[in-house]
Coordinates of C-alpha atoms in Angstrom, one line a residue:
M1 CA 0.0 0.0 0.0
T2 CA 1.4 3.4 -0.9
S3 CA 1.2 6.3 1.5
S4 CA -1.2 9.2 0.7
D5 CA 1.8 11.6 1.0
A6 CA 1.3 11.5 4.8
V7 CA 3.0 14.0 7.0
A8 CA 3.4 13.9 10.8
P9 CA 0.1 13.3 12.5
F10 CA -1.4 16.5 14.0
L11 CA -3.7 14.8 16.5
E12 CA -1.9 13.1 19.4
N13 CA -4.8 10.7 20.2
P14 CA -7.4 10.6 17.5
Y15 CA -10.7 9.2 18.7
I16 CA -13.5 8.8 16.1
L17 CA -17.2 9.2 16.7
D18 CA -18.8 7.1 13.9
L19 CA -22.4 8.1 13.2
F20 CA -24.6 5.5 11.4
A21 CA -21.8 3.0 12.1
G22 CA -23.4 -0.1 10.5
P23 CA -21.6 -3.4 11.1
G24 CA -18.2 -1.7 11.4
G25 CA -16.6 -0.8 8.1
L26 CA -15.1 2.5 9.2
D27 CA -14.3 1.1 12.7
V28 CA -12.3 -1.8 11.1
A29 CA -10.5 0.8 9.1
A30 CA -9.7 2.8 12.3
H31 CA -8.5 -0.4 13.9
M32 CA -6.1 -1.0 11.0
L33 CA -4.7 2.5 11.7
D34 CA -4.5 1.9 15.4
V35 CA -7.1 4.6 16.1
I36 CA -10.0 4.0 18.6
S37 CA -13.6 4.6 17.6
L38 CA -17.1 4.6 19.0
G39 CA -20.0 3.8 16.8
I40 CA -23.6 4.9 17.1
E41 CA -25.9 2.4 15.3
W42 CA -29.7 2.0 15.3
D43 CA -30.1 -1.4 13.9
K44 CA -30.0 -4.3 16.4
D45 CA -28.6 -6.8 13.8
A46 CA -25.7 -4.6 13.0
C47 CA -25.0 -4.1 16.7
E48 CA -24.9 -7.8 17.2
T49 CA -22.1 -8.0 14.6
R50 CA -20.3 -5.0 16.2
Y51 CA -20.4 -6.5 19.7
K52 CA -19.1 -9.9 18.4
A53 CA -16.3 -8.0 16.6
G54 CA -15.4 -6.2 19.8
L55 CA -16.3 -2.7 18.6
Q56 CA -17.4 0.1 21.0
T57 CA -21.0 0.7 20.2
W58 CA -24.0 2.7 21.4
H59 CA -27.2 0.9 20.2
A60 CA -29.2 4.1 19.8
D61 CA -30.8 6.6 17.4
V62 CA -28.3 9.2 16.2
S63 CA -30.9 11.9 16.5
D64 CA -32.0 10.9 20.0
V65 CA -28.4 10.9 21.2
R66 CA -27.9 14.4 19.9
R67 CA -31.0 15.7 21.6
K68 CA -30.8 13.8 24.9
R69 CA -27.4 12.2 25.5
F70 CA -24.8 14.3 23.7
H71 CA -23.3 15.2 27.1
E72 CA -22.7 11.5 27.9
L73 CA -20.4 11.0 24.9
P74 CA -16.7 10.7 25.8
E75 CA -15.2 14.2 25.9
E76 CA -12.0 12.9 24.2
L77 CA -13.8 12.4 20.9
N78 CA -12.1 14.6 18.3
V79 CA -13.0 13.1 14.9
L80 CA -16.6 13.1 13.6
A81 CA -17.3 10.6 10.8
G82 CA -20.5 9.5 9.2
G83 CA -22.2 8.0 6.2
P84 CA -25.9 8.9 6.7
P85 CA -28.4 6.4 5.2
C86 CA -28.3 6.7 1.4
Q87 CA -31.4 4.9 0.3
T88 CA -33.5 8.0 -0.3
Y89 CA -30.7 9.6 -2.3
S90 CA -29.5 6.5 -4.1
V91 CA -30.7 5.9 -7.7
A92 CA -31.7 2.5 -6.4
G93 CA -33.9 4.0 -3.7
N94 CA -37.2 5.8 -3.7
G95 CA -35.7 9.2 -4.7
A96 CA -37.3 11.2 -1.8
G97 CA -34.0 12.6 -0.8
R98 CA -33.1 13.7 -4.4
K99 CA -36.4 15.5 -4.7
A100 CA -35.8 17.3 -1.4
L101 CA -32.2 18.4 -2.0
D102 CA -33.1 22.1 -2.4
K103 CA -35.1 22.1 0.9
V104 CA -32.3 20.3 2.8
E105 CA -29.8 22.8 1.4
K106 CA -31.9 25.6 2.9
L107 CA -31.9 23.9 6.2
I108 CA -28.0 23.7 6.1
H109 CA -27.9 27.5 5.6
R110 CA -30.4 27.9 8.5
L111 CA -28.2 25.8 10.8
V112 CA -25.1 27.8 9.9
A113 CA -27.1 31.0 10.5
G114 CA -27.7 29.9 14.1
A115 CA -31.2 28.5 13.9
S116 CA -32.3 26.6 17.0
E117 CA -32.7 22.8 17.1
Q118 CA -36.4 23.3 17.7
E119 CA -36.7 25.5 14.6
I120 CA -34.9 23.0 12.4
D121 CA -37.0 20.1 13.8
E122 CA -40.2 22.1 12.9
Q123 CA -38.9 22.7 9.4
L124 CA -38.1 19.0 9.0
E125 CA -41.6 18.1 10.1
K126 CA -43.0 20.2 7.3
L127 CA -40.6 18.5 4.9
G128 CA -42.5 15.3 5.4
G129 CA -41.7 12.2 3.3
D130 CA -39.1 9.6 4.2
P131 CA -37.6 10.5 7.6
R132 CA -34.2 9.2 6.4
T133 CA -33.8 12.2 4.1
A134 CA -33.3 14.5 7.2
L135 CA -30.5 12.3 8.6
V136 CA -28.0 13.8 6.2
L137 CA -28.1 16.9 8.4
E138 CA -27.1 15.0 11.6
P139 CA -23.3 15.3 11.1
L140 CA -23.6 19.1 10.8
R141 CA -25.9 19.2 13.8
Y142 CA -23.4 17.2 15.8
A143 CA -20.6 19.5 14.8
I144 CA -22.6 22.5 16.0
K145 CA -23.8 20.8 19.2
A146 CA -20.2 20.2 20.2
L147 CA -19.7 24.0 20.4
S148 CA -22.2 24.4 23.2
C149 CA -21.6 21.2 25.2
P150 CA -20.0 22.0 28.6
N151 CA -18.8 18.4 29.0
R152 CA -16.5 19.0 26.0
N153 CA -15.5 22.5 27.2
R154 CA -17.4 23.6 24.0
R155 CA -14.5 22.2 22.0
P156 CA -15.1 21.5 18.3
F157 CA -14.3 18.3 16.5
D158 CA -10.8 18.6 15.0
V159 CA -11.6 16.6 11.9
I160 CA -14.9 15.8 10.0
V161 CA -15.1 12.9 7.5
L162 CA -18.3 12.2 5.6
E163 CA -19.2 9.8 2.8
Q164 CA -22.3 9.2 0.7
V165 CA -23.6 8.2 -2.7
P166 CA -22.8 10.6 -5.6
A167 CA -26.3 12.0 -5.6
V168 CA -25.4 13.8 -2.3
K169 CA -22.4 15.6 -3.9
A170 CA -24.3 18.9 -4.1
L171 CA -25.2 18.8 -0.4
W172 CA -21.5 18.0 0.5
K173 CA -20.5 21.1 -1.4
V174 CA -23.1 23.1 0.6
Y175 CA -21.5 21.5 3.8
K176 CA -18.1 22.6 2.5
N177 CA -19.2 26.2 2.2
A178 CA -20.9 26.1 5.6
L179 CA -17.8 24.7 7.3
E180 CA -15.5 27.2 5.6
T181 CA -17.9 30.1 6.5
G182 CA -17.8 28.8 10.1
L183 CA -20.1 27.1 12.5
P184 CA -21.8 29.4 15.1
R185 CA -20.9 29.5 18.8
E186 CA -23.3 30.8 21.4
D187 CA -21.2 33.9 21.8
G188 CA -21.6 34.8 18.1
T189 CA -18.0 33.8 17.1
R190 CA -17.5 31.2 14.4
V191 CA -15.3 28.0 14.2
R192 CA -13.9 27.6 10.7
Y193 CA -12.7 24.5 8.9
K194 CA -10.5 24.0 5.8
V195 CA -12.1 21.5 3.5
A196 CA -10.7 19.4 0.7
E197 CA -12.4 19.4 -2.7
V198 CA -15.6 17.4 -2.6
K199 CA -15.0 14.5 -4.9
T200 CA -16.6 11.3 -6.0
L201 CA -14.0 8.4 -5.7
H202 CA -14.0 4.9 -7.2
T203 CA -13.3 2.3 -4.6
E204 CA -11.5 0.0 -7.0
A205 CA -8.9 2.8 -7.4
Y206 CA -8.0 2.1 -3.7
G207 CA -7.6 -1.7 -4.0
V208 CA -11.2 -2.7 -3.3
P209 CA -12.2 -5.6 -5.5
Q210 CA -15.5 -3.9 -6.3
T211 CA -16.7 -1.0 -8.4
R212 CA -18.4 1.4 -6.0
R213 CA -18.5 5.2 -6.1
R214 CA -18.6 7.3 -3.0
T215 CA -18.5 11.0 -2.6
I216 CA -16.4 12.2 0.4
L217 CA -15.9 15.3 2.4
I218 CA -12.8 15.8 4.6
A219 CA -12.5 18.9 6.8
R220 CA -10.0 20.0 9.4
L221 CA -10.1 22.8 11.9
D222 CA -8.5 25.9 10.3
E223 CA -5.4 25.5 12.5
H224 CA -4.6 22.1 11.1
G225 CA -4.5 23.2 7.5
T226 CA -6.3 21.9 4.3
P227 CA -6.5 18.1 4.2
P228 CA -5.5 16.1 1.1
L229 CA -7.7 13.7 -0.7
P230 CA -6.5 10.1 -0.6
A231 CA -4.2 9.4 -3.6
P232 CA -5.4 6.5 -5.8
T233 CA -3.2 3.4 -5.8
H234 CA -4.9 1.2 -8.5
H235 CA -6.5 1.5 -11.9
T236 CA -10.1 2.5 -12.2
Y237 CA -12.2 -0.2 -13.9
N238 CA -13.6 0.6 -17.3
P239 CA -16.5 -1.6 -18.2
H240 CA -16.0 -0.9 -21.9
K241 CA -12.4 -2.2 -21.6
P242 CA -12.8 -5.0 -19.1
K243 CA -9.4 -6.5 -19.6
Q244 CA -6.2 -5.3 -18.1
G245 CA -3.0 -4.9 -20.1
G246 CA -2.5 -3.7 -23.6
P247 CA -2.2 -0.2 -25.1
E248 CA -5.4 1.1 -23.4
D249 CA -3.7 0.8 -20.1
E250 CA -1.0 3.3 -21.0
Q251 CA -3.7 6.0 -21.2
A252 CA -5.2 4.7 -17.9
V253 CA -1.8 5.0 -16.2
A254 CA -1.3 8.5 -17.4
Q255 CA -4.8 9.6 -16.3
A256 CA -4.4 8.0 -12.8
T257 CA -0.9 9.5 -12.4
Q258 CA -2.3 13.0 -13.2
T259 CA -5.2 12.4 -10.8
T260 CA -2.7 11.5 -8.1
L261 CA -0.7 14.7 -8.7
L262 CA -3.8 16.8 -8.6
M263 CA -4.7 15.2 -5.2
G264 CA -1.3 16.0 -3.8
G265 CA -0.2 12.4 -3.6
A266 CA 3.0 10.6 -4.4
V267 CA 3.6 9.9 -8.0
A268 CA 3.5 6.1 -8.2
P269 CA 2.3 4.1 -11.2
P270 CA -1.2 2.7 -10.3
R271 CA -1.4 -1.0 -9.9
P272 CA -4.0 -3.2 -11.7
W273 CA -7.4 -3.2 -10.1
V274 CA -8.0 -6.2 -7.8
S275 CA -10.2 -8.9 -9.2
M276 CA -12.8 -11.1 -7.5
G277 CA -10.8 -14.2 -8.3
E278 CA -7.8 -12.9 -6.4
V279 CA -9.5 -12.3 -3.2
L280 CA -12.0 -15.2 -3.2
A281 CA -9.5 -17.9 -4.2
P282 CA -8.6 -20.6 -1.6
T283 CA -5.9 -19.7 0.9
T284 CA -4.3 -21.4 3.9
Q285 CA -6.6 -19.3 6.1
R286 CA -9.6 -20.0 3.9
P287 CA -9.3 -23.4 2.1
E288 CA -13.0 -23.3 1.2
G289 CA -12.3 -20.4 -1.2
R290 CA -13.9 -20.3 -4.6
E291 CA -12.0 -22.0 -7.5
T292 CA -11.6 -20.1 -10.8
P293 CA -12.9 -19.6 -13.4
F294 CA -16.3 -18.3 -12.5
E295 CA -18.6 -15.4 -13.4
V296 CA -21.2 -13.5 -11.3
V297 CA -24.6 -12.6 -12.8
S298 CA -26.0 -9.4 -11.2
N299 CA -29.4 -9.3 -9.6
Y300 CA -29.9 -5.9 -11.3
G301 CA -30.7 -5.1 -14.9
S302 CA -28.2 -3.7 -17.2
G303 CA -28.4 -0.9 -19.8
G304 CA -31.9 0.1 -18.7
D305 CA -33.3 -3.4 -19.3
P306 CA -34.4 -5.0 -16.0
K307 CA -34.3 -8.5 -17.7
K308 CA -30.7 -8.1 -19.0
R309 CA -28.4 -9.0 -16.2
G310 CA -24.9 -7.8 -16.1
V311 CA -22.1 -10.3 -15.9
R312 CA -18.6 -10.0 -14.4
T313 CA -15.9 -12.7 -14.6
D314 CA -13.4 -13.7 -11.9
V315 CA -10.7 -11.5 -13.5
Q316 CA -12.8 -8.4 -13.0
P317 CA -13.8 -6.5 -9.9
S318 CA -17.2 -7.2 -8.4
F319 CA -20.3 -5.2 -9.1
T320 CA -21.3 -2.9 -6.2
V321 CA -22.1 -5.1 -3.2
T322 CA -25.6 -4.2 -2.2
G323 CA -28.1 -5.6 0.4
K324 CA -29.2 -8.0 -2.3
V325 CA -25.7 -9.4 -2.9
S326 CA -26.8 -13.0 -1.9
R327 CA -29.1 -13.0 -4.9
N328 CA -26.2 -12.7 -7.4
A329 CA -25.8 -16.0 -9.2
V330 CA -22.4 -17.6 -9.6
R331 CA -21.7 -19.9 -12.5
Y332 CA -19.1 -21.3 -14.8
Q333 CA -18.6 -19.6 -18.1
D334 CA -20.6 -22.3 -19.9
G335 CA -23.6 -21.3 -17.8
T336 CA -23.6 -24.3 -15.3
P337 CA -23.9 -23.4 -11.7
H338 CA -20.8 -22.9 -9.7
Y339 CA -20.7 -24.2 -6.1
P340 CA -22.0 -22.5 -4.1
D341 CA -24.2 -20.9 -6.7
R342 CA -24.7 -17.7 -4.7
L343 CA -22.2 -15.4 -3.2
T344 CA -21.9 -16.3 0.5
I345 CA -21.9 -13.7 3.3
P346 CA -18.2 -14.2 4.0
E347 CA -17.5 -13.8 0.3
A348 CA -19.6 -10.6 0.1
G349 CA -17.7 -9.3 3.2
I350 CA -14.3 -10.1 1.5
L351 CA -15.4 -8.2 -1.6
Q352 CA -16.1 -5.3 0.7
T353 CA -12.5 -5.9 2.1
F354 CA -13.6 -7.1 5.6
P355 CA -11.4 -9.7 7.1
P356 CA -12.3 -13.2 5.9
N357 CA -13.5 -14.4 9.3
Y358 CA -15.3 -11.2 10.3
P359 CA -18.0 -12.3 12.7
W360 CA -21.2 -11.4 10.9
S361 CA -24.1 -11.9 13.4
G362 CA -27.8 -11.0 13.9
G363 CA -30.3 -11.1 11.0
D364 CA -30.3 -9.7 7.5
R365 CA -26.6 -10.1 7.0
S366 CA -26.8 -9.3 3.3
Q367 CA -28.1 -5.9 4.1
Q368 CA -25.4 -5.3 6.8
V369 CA -22.6 -6.2 4.3
G370 CA -24.1 -4.2 1.4
N371 CA -24.4 -1.0 3.3
A372 CA -21.1 -1.0 5.1
V373 CA -18.2 1.2 4.1
P374 CA -15.4 -0.9 2.5
P375 CA -12.8 -1.0 5.2
L376 CA -9.9 -0.6 2.8
F377 CA -11.5 2.5 1.3
G378 CA -12.0 3.8 4.8
V379 CA -8.4 3.2 5.6
H380 CA -7.3 5.5 2.7
V381 CA -9.9 8.2 3.6
L382 CA -9.0 8.2 7.3
A383 CA -5.3 8.1 6.6
A384 CA -5.6 11.2 4.4
A385 CA -7.8 13.0 6.9
L386 CA -5.5 12.3 9.9
S387 CA -2.2 12.4 8.1
L388 CA -1.4 8.8 9.0
P389 CA 0.8 6.3 7.1
L390 CA -1.1 3.5 5.4
P391 CA -0.7 0.1 6.9
P392 CA 0.1 -3.0 4.9
E393 CA -3.0 -4.3 3.0
E394 CA -2.2 -7.8 4.4
K395 CA -3.6 -6.6 7.8
L396 CA -7.1 -6.7 6.3
R397 CA -6.6 -10.3 5.3
E398 CA -5.6 -11.4 8.8
N399 CA -8.1 -13.2 11.1
W400 CA -10.2 -10.8 13.1
P401 CA -10.0 -11.1 16.9
E402 CA -13.6 -12.1 17.8
A403 CA -14.7 -10.8 21.3
G404 CA -15.3 -13.4 24.0
D405 CA -18.6 -13.7 25.9
E406 CA -17.3 -11.6 28.8
D407 CA -16.1 -8.8 26.5
R408 CA -19.3 -8.9 24.5
A409 CA -21.4 -8.6 27.7
T410 CA -19.3 -5.6 28.8
L411 CA -19.7 -3.9 25.4
R412 CA -23.4 -4.5 25.4
K413 CA -23.8 -3.2 29.0
V414 CA -22.2 0.1 27.9
G415 CA -23.9 0.2 24.5
C416 CA -27.4 -1.1 25.5
G417 CA -27.5 -0.6 29.2
A418 CA -27.8 -4.3 29.9
P419 CA -25.3 -7.1 29.5
D420 CA -27.6 -9.6 27.7
D421 CA -30.4 -7.6 26.0
C422 CA -31.5 -4.1 24.9
G423 CA -31.9 -1.4 27.5
P424 CA -33.9 1.8 28.0
N425 CA -31.7 3.8 25.6
C426 CA -32.1 1.3 22.7
P427 CA -34.6 1.9 19.9
K428 CA -37.9 0.2 20.7
P429 CA -38.2 -3.3 19.2
E430 CA -41.3 -2.3 17.2
D431 CA -39.3 0.5 15.5
Q432 CA -36.8 -2.1 14.3
S433 CA -39.1 -4.4 12.5
S434 CA -38.5 -5.1 8.9
P435 CA -40.4 -2.5 6.8
S436 CA -42.8 -3.5 4.1
A437 CA -41.1 -3.8 0.8
S438 CA -43.7 -1.5 -0.7
S439 CA -43.4 1.2 1.9
D440 CA -41.5 4.4 1.1
S441 CA -42.1 6.0 4.4
S442 CA -40.9 3.2 6.8
R443 CA -38.5 4.3 9.5
P444 CA -35.2 2.4 9.2
R445 CA -32.8 4.9 10.7
T446 CA -29.4 3.7 9.5
G447 CA -27.8 2.4 6.4
A448 CA -27.6 -1.1 7.9
S449 CA -31.3 -1.5 8.3
A450 CA -32.9 0.4 5.5
K451 CA -34.9 -1.4 2.8
R452 CA -34.1 -4.9 4.0
S453 CA -33.6 -7.7 1.5
V454 CA -34.7 -11.3 1.6
K455 CA -31.9 -13.4 3.1

C-alpha cells in the first residue's frame, strides 16, 4: 500500500465518533490505523455484529443521542465521521432525498445562520416524506452541538469525514461552504474549517475488488490546514475495456498519475485493479475459497433493461455489493452453476474488504454487508484525513479477533445498558421491525437497516 503523502500526525490521540456506524466498516479501518472509535448504530442486527467484533457501540438513534445524551459522549472524541443512510438519495432507492435536495440545502444554511434545534425540527416536520432524508443533516448538527456542550468544554471536532452516494455531492458542497464560513458558537463567534475538494471516488482505485462510487468530504479545523484527498493506488475499472493490459492501459496509467498529482499524492504508477478471483481464491486461512474460473450474474438489470443481467468474470472486480448481494448468481462460463451458486456472506464481506473471518451476526446479514463502508477504502480516507501512514494491506486479510462472551457482555452493557439484552436507551423493538417492501415511508434509521432484503 502506498502512503497518501502523509506527514506527521497532527492529533496526538485521534478518537473517532462514527455516526450511522453499521456493522463496522469504518471502525475496522480505524483499527487498521491503530485509532480508537465509538459507533452509534440504530439497527440491532448490525449491533450484534459489532459486539461480536469487539467494537465500541451505542445501540441508539443518532438523532436521540444528539437531543438527549450528547453530554454523555466521551469528551475525548475529536474526529466526527458518518455515512448517513443513502437509500432516499441513491438511484436504487425511492428518490425522496433527491427530490428534497433544495429544501435540505436551505436547512443547512439555517443551521449555519444559528437556527435553534427546535426551529430545524419544525422545518423537518414540514418537509415530510421519508424521515431518512433528514439524517444527512445530523453530522452538521453534531458538529454545531459540540460547540455548546460544557462536558466537552465547548471544544469543536478537529476533523470531520463524511461519505455518501454521488447524488449527495451537491449537499456535501453546501456543507463545505458552511464549514468554511464557520459554525456558530453561542457567543456569536465562528469556528472555521478547511475542506478538501468534494470529490466522487472509485473504490477499486484504492484496491477494493469492487466497483463502487462514494462522494467524500474531509475537513480539518483551520489551525490544522487543508486536508488532502487520498491518492489512488490502483487503476479505475472501465466496463468498456474490461481486460487489463494492452495499449489502453497506458492511457489509464497517465490519467491515474495525473489524478494523483492533482490530489497531492506521491507519483507512483497505479497497480492493476483487484479482481474477484484474487480475493475469493482458496488460501491457507480460507481453504474453502472459490476456485476459478467463474462469473457472477448481477441481480440488477443492465443498460436500462431489467431483464438483461450484467455479468462479471473472476478476472474483473465485483459489481457494487448491495443488500441483495446474496441474490447474485455464480456460474461457470458455460452457464452451469458454480458451487455454491450464490455469493456467501463471508465472500460478500471479502469483496467489501472485511477480514475473511469477520463475525457477521444477527439477522439480514446481506443488508449489513451491502451498506457497510469498505474498510480498505475507509483506511485510505481516514489516513488522508488524519495524516497517518497507510498500513500493509495484508492486515485486512488477517483473522479478526472475535470478542469473547465476557467482553461482549461488557460492550453490550455500555452500548445497550444491559449485558444480555436491549436497555432503556435502545430503539424500541417495534421500531426495528423489517419494513414492508412496498413502503416508502418506513422508518429504518441507518444504512444497515434500510430497505431490507430477503436473506
